[in-house]
């Protein structure tokens, strides 16, 4: 349950998970300089070690997508989710951990808190960075599909379109 209400823009349609589906949520945070936040997954993580990622994670049983997103934002950064501004993408993926198919909903969000000092857990994330539009191609340097996915999300959040493949 969220500790305070999260506003949802009128044109945001929330996906409706079906019974038995495993869902994840992601939040793209953009600061006042027009830069999007990404964090580096720790190298010893079971799922996508060392890759760039947005804030988010798995939806727990009994949680709504919004509640899960608010929880994950708080746990991973110490910020408070205040608004869902836009649904960026809904899709499915299979991790490299053998745990099957997940459905994912990614949102452009607004948060409250000290953006210059996210409260990250070193066991989960080894660092973070704010990406300006001109910096986005750097996300493609590794060639890893997860980094390319994050590149697409940040491009969509900052430009309103996905980058050409």
Coordinates of N, CA and C in Angstrom, one line a residue, residues 86 136 150-164:
X86 N 2.9 9.5 -17.8 CA 2.6 8.9 -19.1 C 3.0 7.4 -19.0
X136 N 22.4 9.7 -24.5 CA 21.7 8.4 -24.7 C 22.4 7.3 -25.5
X150 N 16.7 0.0 -22.1 CA 16.7 1.2 -21.3 C 17.0 2.5 -22.2
X151 N 17.8 2.3 -23.1 CA 18.0 3.4 -24.1 C 16.7 3.8 -24.8
X152 N 15.9 2.8 -25.2 CA 14.6 3.1 -25.8 C 13.7 3.8 -24.9
X153 N 13.6 3.3 -23.6 CA 12.7 3.9 -22.6 C 13.1 5.4 -22.4
X154 N 14.4 5.6 -22.2 CA 14.8 7.0 -21.9 C 14.6 7.9 -23.1
X155 N 14.8 7.4 -24.3 CA 14.5 8.1 -25.5 C 13.1 8.5 -25.6
X156 N 12.2 7.5 -25.3 CA 10.8 7.7 -25.4 C 10.4 8.7 -24.3
X157 N 10.9 8.7 -23.2 CA 10.6 9.7 -22.1 C 11.0 11.1 -22.5
X158 N 12.2 11.2 -23.0 CA 12.8 12.5 -23.3 C 12.3 13.1 -24.6
X159 N 12.0 12.3 -25.6 CA 11.7 12.8 -26.9 C 10.3 12.4 -27.4
X160 N 9.6 11.5 -26.6 CA 8.2 11.2 -27.0 C 8.2 10.1 -28.1
X161 N 9.3 9.6 -28.6 CA 9.4 8.6 -29.6 C 10.5 7.7 -29.2
X162 N 10.5 6.5 -29.8 CA 11.6 5.6 -29.6 C 12.7 5.9 -30.6
X163 N 13.9 5.6 -30.3 CA 15.0 5.9 -31.2 C 15.0 4.8 -32.3
X164 N 15.5 5.2 -33.5 CA 15.6 4.2 -34.6 C 16.5 3.0 -34.1

